Amino acid sequence: MEALKANGIQSGSVNAGGDLRVFGESPKEIQVRSPSHPNTLIPLGSLEEGSIASTGLYYSKSQEDMNKLSYIVNPLNMEHVQFNNSYSVLAPECMYADALTKVFAISQDDSHPCFKHFSAQAIRITA
């Protein structure tokens, strides 16, 4: 983002594998994957200045590997967090949005104090 802005780009977006950062005055339509049908996108609206990141186990389990553990580990008890929903967070910067998706998936609390601290908003898509 800094390189784009430093080279005079007034508006744009960068998608880094599911983490999206949008800047400038041109809004970008945003969508997230359906947790139960990963090839289906769910429109959420548009984003003009900010970031969105999502966490889900869309493709982590196949029919042959139903015992595979989640990649998210709760640091309080060191247990893998299993879930079927999708967790997205809107925040001013991608780094915070991405980290907060894990807070949301672990806590299941869309009003967790971290969201207020980082000026973020949580969105849960149920399977």
mmCIF file of C-alpha atoms in Angstrom:
data_model
loop_
_atom_site.group_PDB
_atom_site.id
_atom_site.type_symbol
_atom_site.label_atom_id
_atom_site.label_comp_id
_atom_site.label_asym_id
_atom_site.label_seq_id
_atom_site.Cartn_x
_atom_site.Cartn_y
_atom_site.Cartn_z
ATOM 1 C CA MET A 1 0.000 0.000 0.000
ATOM 2 C CA GLU A 2 2.788 2.383 0.892
ATOM 3 C CA ALA A 3 4.562 1.719 -2.421
ATOM 4 C CA LEU A 4 1.375 2.377 -4.380
ATOM 5 C CA LYS A 5 0.713 5.623 -2.519
ATOM 6 C CA ALA A 6 4.383 6.681 -2.791
ATOM 7 C CA ASN A 7 4.121 6.313 -6.574
ATOM 8 C CA GLY A 8 1.104 8.579 -6.837
ATOM 9 C CA ILE A 9 -1.669 5.989 -6.912
ATOM 10 C CA GLN A 10 -4.744 7.718 -5.493
ATOM 11 C CA SER A 11 -7.024 4.726 -5.064
ATOM 12 C CA GLY A 12 -6.645 0.963 -5.145
ATOM 13 C CA SER A 13 -6.747 -2.359 -3.366
ATOM 14 C CA VAL A 14 -4.412 -5.189 -2.513
ATOM 15 C CA ASN A 15 -5.722 -8.714 -1.966
ATOM 16 C CA ALA A 16 -3.234 -10.887 -0.093
ATOM 17 C CA GLY A 17 -4.911 -14.274 -0.121
ATOM 18 C CA GLY A 18 -8.121 -13.309 1.620
ATOM 19 C CA ASP A 19 -6.885 -10.206 3.403
ATOM 20 C CA LEU A 20 -8.012 -7.131 1.507
ATOM 21 C CA ARG A 21 -6.833 -3.549 2.005
ATOM 22 C CA VAL A 22 -8.631 -0.750 0.157
ATOM 23 C CA PHE A 23 -7.526 2.882 -0.001
ATOM 24 C CA GLY A 24 -8.680 6.053 -1.688
ATOM 25 C CA GLU A 25 -12.084 7.292 -2.674
ATOM 26 C CA SER A 26 -13.156 4.439 -4.961
ATOM 27 C CA PRO A 27 -15.165 1.864 -2.995
ATOM 28 C CA LYS A 28 -14.472 -1.828 -3.602
ATOM 29 C CA GLU A 29 -17.207 -4.459 -3.409
ATOM 30 C CA ILE A 30 -16.345 -7.033 -0.757
ATOM 31 C CA GLN A 31 -17.407 -10.656 -0.533
ATOM 32 C CA VAL A 32 -16.623 -13.612 1.725
ATOM 33 C CA ARG A 33 -16.823 -17.338 1.076
ATOM 34 C CA SER A 34 -19.795 -19.274 2.334
ATOM 35 C CA PRO A 35 -18.494 -21.627 5.046
ATOM 36 C CA SER A 36 -20.802 -24.417 3.890
ATOM 37 C CA HIS A 37 -20.283 -23.837 0.130
ATOM 38 C CA PRO A 38 -16.766 -22.376 -0.337
ATOM 39 C CA ASN A 39 -17.235 -21.771 -4.060
ATOM 40 C CA THR A 40 -20.136 -19.416 -3.277
ATOM 41 C CA LEU A 41 -19.354 -15.799 -2.429
ATOM 42 C CA ILE A 42 -21.546 -13.757 -0.096
ATOM 43 C CA PRO A 43 -21.642 -10.001 -0.824
ATOM 44 C CA LEU A 44 -21.119 -7.802 2.250
ATOM 45 C CA GLY A 45 -21.263 -4.363 0.660
ATOM 46 C CA SER A 46 -18.418 -2.043 -0.206
ATOM 47 C CA LEU A 47 -15.281 -0.831 1.515
ATOM 48 C CA GLU A 48 -13.712 2.525 0.736
ATOM 49 C CA GLU A 49 -10.848 2.934 3.210
ATOM 50 C CA GLY A 50 -9.821 0.013 5.395
ATOM 51 C CA SER A 51 -9.246 -3.710 5.529
ATOM 52 C CA ILE A 52 -11.115 -6.971 5.817
ATOM 53 C CA ALA A 53 -9.749 -10.385 6.657
ATOM 54 C CA SER A 54 -11.540 -13.713 6.984
ATOM 55 C CA THR A 55 -10.829 -17.013 8.680
ATOM 56 C CA GLY A 56 -12.604 -20.263 7.938
ATOM 57 C CA LEU A 57 -11.906 -23.942 7.583
ATOM 58 C CA TYR A 58 -13.358 -23.955 4.064
ATOM 59 C CA TYR A 59 -10.865 -26.350 2.535
ATOM 60 C CA SER A 60 -9.056 -27.732 5.570
ATOM 61 C CA LYS A 61 -11.088 -30.935 5.799
ATOM 62 C CA SER A 62 -11.767 -33.372 3.034
ATOM 63 C CA GLN A 63 -13.993 -36.408 3.083
ATOM 64 C CA GLU A 64 -10.896 -38.617 3.433
ATOM 65 C CA ASP A 65 -9.440 -36.600 6.317
ATOM 66 C CA MET A 66 -12.352 -35.827 8.654
ATOM 67 C CA ASN A 67 -10.096 -36.121 11.729
ATOM 68 C CA LYS A 68 -7.729 -33.347 10.642
ATOM 69 C CA LEU A 69 -7.259 -30.696 13.345
ATOM 70 C CA SER A 70 -7.978 -27.020 12.914
ATOM 71 C CA TYR A 71 -4.957 -24.757 12.377
ATOM 72 C CA ILE A 72 -6.185 -22.384 15.109
ATOM 73 C CA VAL A 73 -5.022 -23.146 18.640
ATOM 74 C CA ASN A 74 -6.509 -21.533 21.746
ATOM 75 C CA PRO A 75 -3.479 -20.156 23.647
ATOM 76 C CA LEU A 76 -5.277 -20.499 26.998
ATOM 77 C CA ASN A 77 -5.619 -24.283 26.855
ATOM 78 C CA MET A 78 -3.485 -25.189 23.791
ATOM 79 C CA GLU A 79 -6.436 -27.019 22.203
ATOM 80 C CA HIS A 80 -7.275 -26.839 18.502
ATOM 81 C CA VAL A 81 -10.421 -24.792 17.900
ATOM 82 C CA GLN A 82 -12.939 -26.604 15.706
ATOM 83 C CA PHE A 83 -15.612 -24.536 13.994
ATOM 84 C CA ASN A 84 -17.856 -24.504 10.933
ATOM 85 C CA ASN A 85 -18.526 -20.783 10.611
ATOM 86 C CA SER A 86 -16.590 -18.060 8.830
ATOM 87 C CA TYR A 87 -15.171 -15.148 10.832
ATOM 88 C CA SER A 88 -14.400 -11.815 9.185
ATOM 89 C CA VAL A 89 -13.127 -8.600 10.696
ATOM 90 C CA LEU A 90 -13.119 -5.083 9.270
ATOM 91 C CA ALA A 91 -10.317 -2.870 10.620
ATOM 92 C CA PRO A 92 -8.201 0.070 9.509
ATOM 93 C CA GLU A 93 -5.210 -2.206 8.742
ATOM 94 C CA CYS A 94 -4.942 -5.803 7.471
ATOM 95 C CA MET A 95 -2.548 -6.857 10.211
ATOM 96 C CA TYR A 96 -5.162 -6.122 12.866
ATOM 97 C CA ALA A 97 -8.072 -7.501 10.840
ATOM 98 C CA ASP A 98 -6.256 -10.800 10.248
ATOM 99 C CA ALA A 99 -5.160 -11.235 13.869
ATOM 100 C CA LEU A 100 -8.623 -10.382 15.165
ATOM 101 C CA THR A 101 -10.266 -13.098 13.055
ATOM 102 C CA LYS A 102 -8.451 -15.606 15.294
ATOM 103 C CA VAL A 103 -9.606 -13.772 18.437
ATOM 104 C CA PHE A 104 -13.158 -13.961 17.089
ATOM 105 C CA ALA A 105 -12.954 -17.652 16.117
ATOM 106 C CA ILE A 106 -11.556 -18.588 19.533
ATOM 107 C CA SER A 107 -13.702 -16.342 21.744
ATOM 108 C CA GLN A 108 -16.926 -16.465 19.666
ATOM 109 C CA ASP A 109 -17.490 -12.933 21.047
ATOM 110 C CA ASP A 110 -18.332 -10.327 18.403
ATOM 111 C CA SER A 111 -18.062 -7.589 21.047
ATOM 112 C CA HIS A 112 -14.673 -8.675 22.414
ATOM 113 C CA PRO A 113 -12.798 -5.654 23.861
ATOM 114 C CA CYS A 114 -10.056 -6.085 21.233
ATOM 115 C CA PHE A 115 -12.465 -4.985 18.510
ATOM 116 C CA LYS A 116 -13.109 -1.626 20.152
ATOM 117 C CA HIS A 117 -9.401 -1.135 20.894
ATOM 118 C CA PHE A 118 -8.466 -1.629 17.218
ATOM 119 C CA SER A 119 -11.559 0.153 15.800
ATOM 120 C CA ALA A 120 -12.696 -3.136 14.278
ATOM 121 C CA GLN A 121 -16.013 -4.795 13.497
ATOM 122 C CA ALA A 122 -16.714 -8.529 13.513
ATOM 123 C CA ILE A 123 -18.876 -10.455 11.041
ATOM 124 C CA ARG A 124 -19.840 -14.107 11.529
ATOM 125 C CA ILE A 125 -21.215 -16.137 8.618
ATOM 126 C CA THR A 126 -22.863 -19.290 9.907
ATOM 127 C CA ALA A 127 -22.546 -22.592 8.108
#
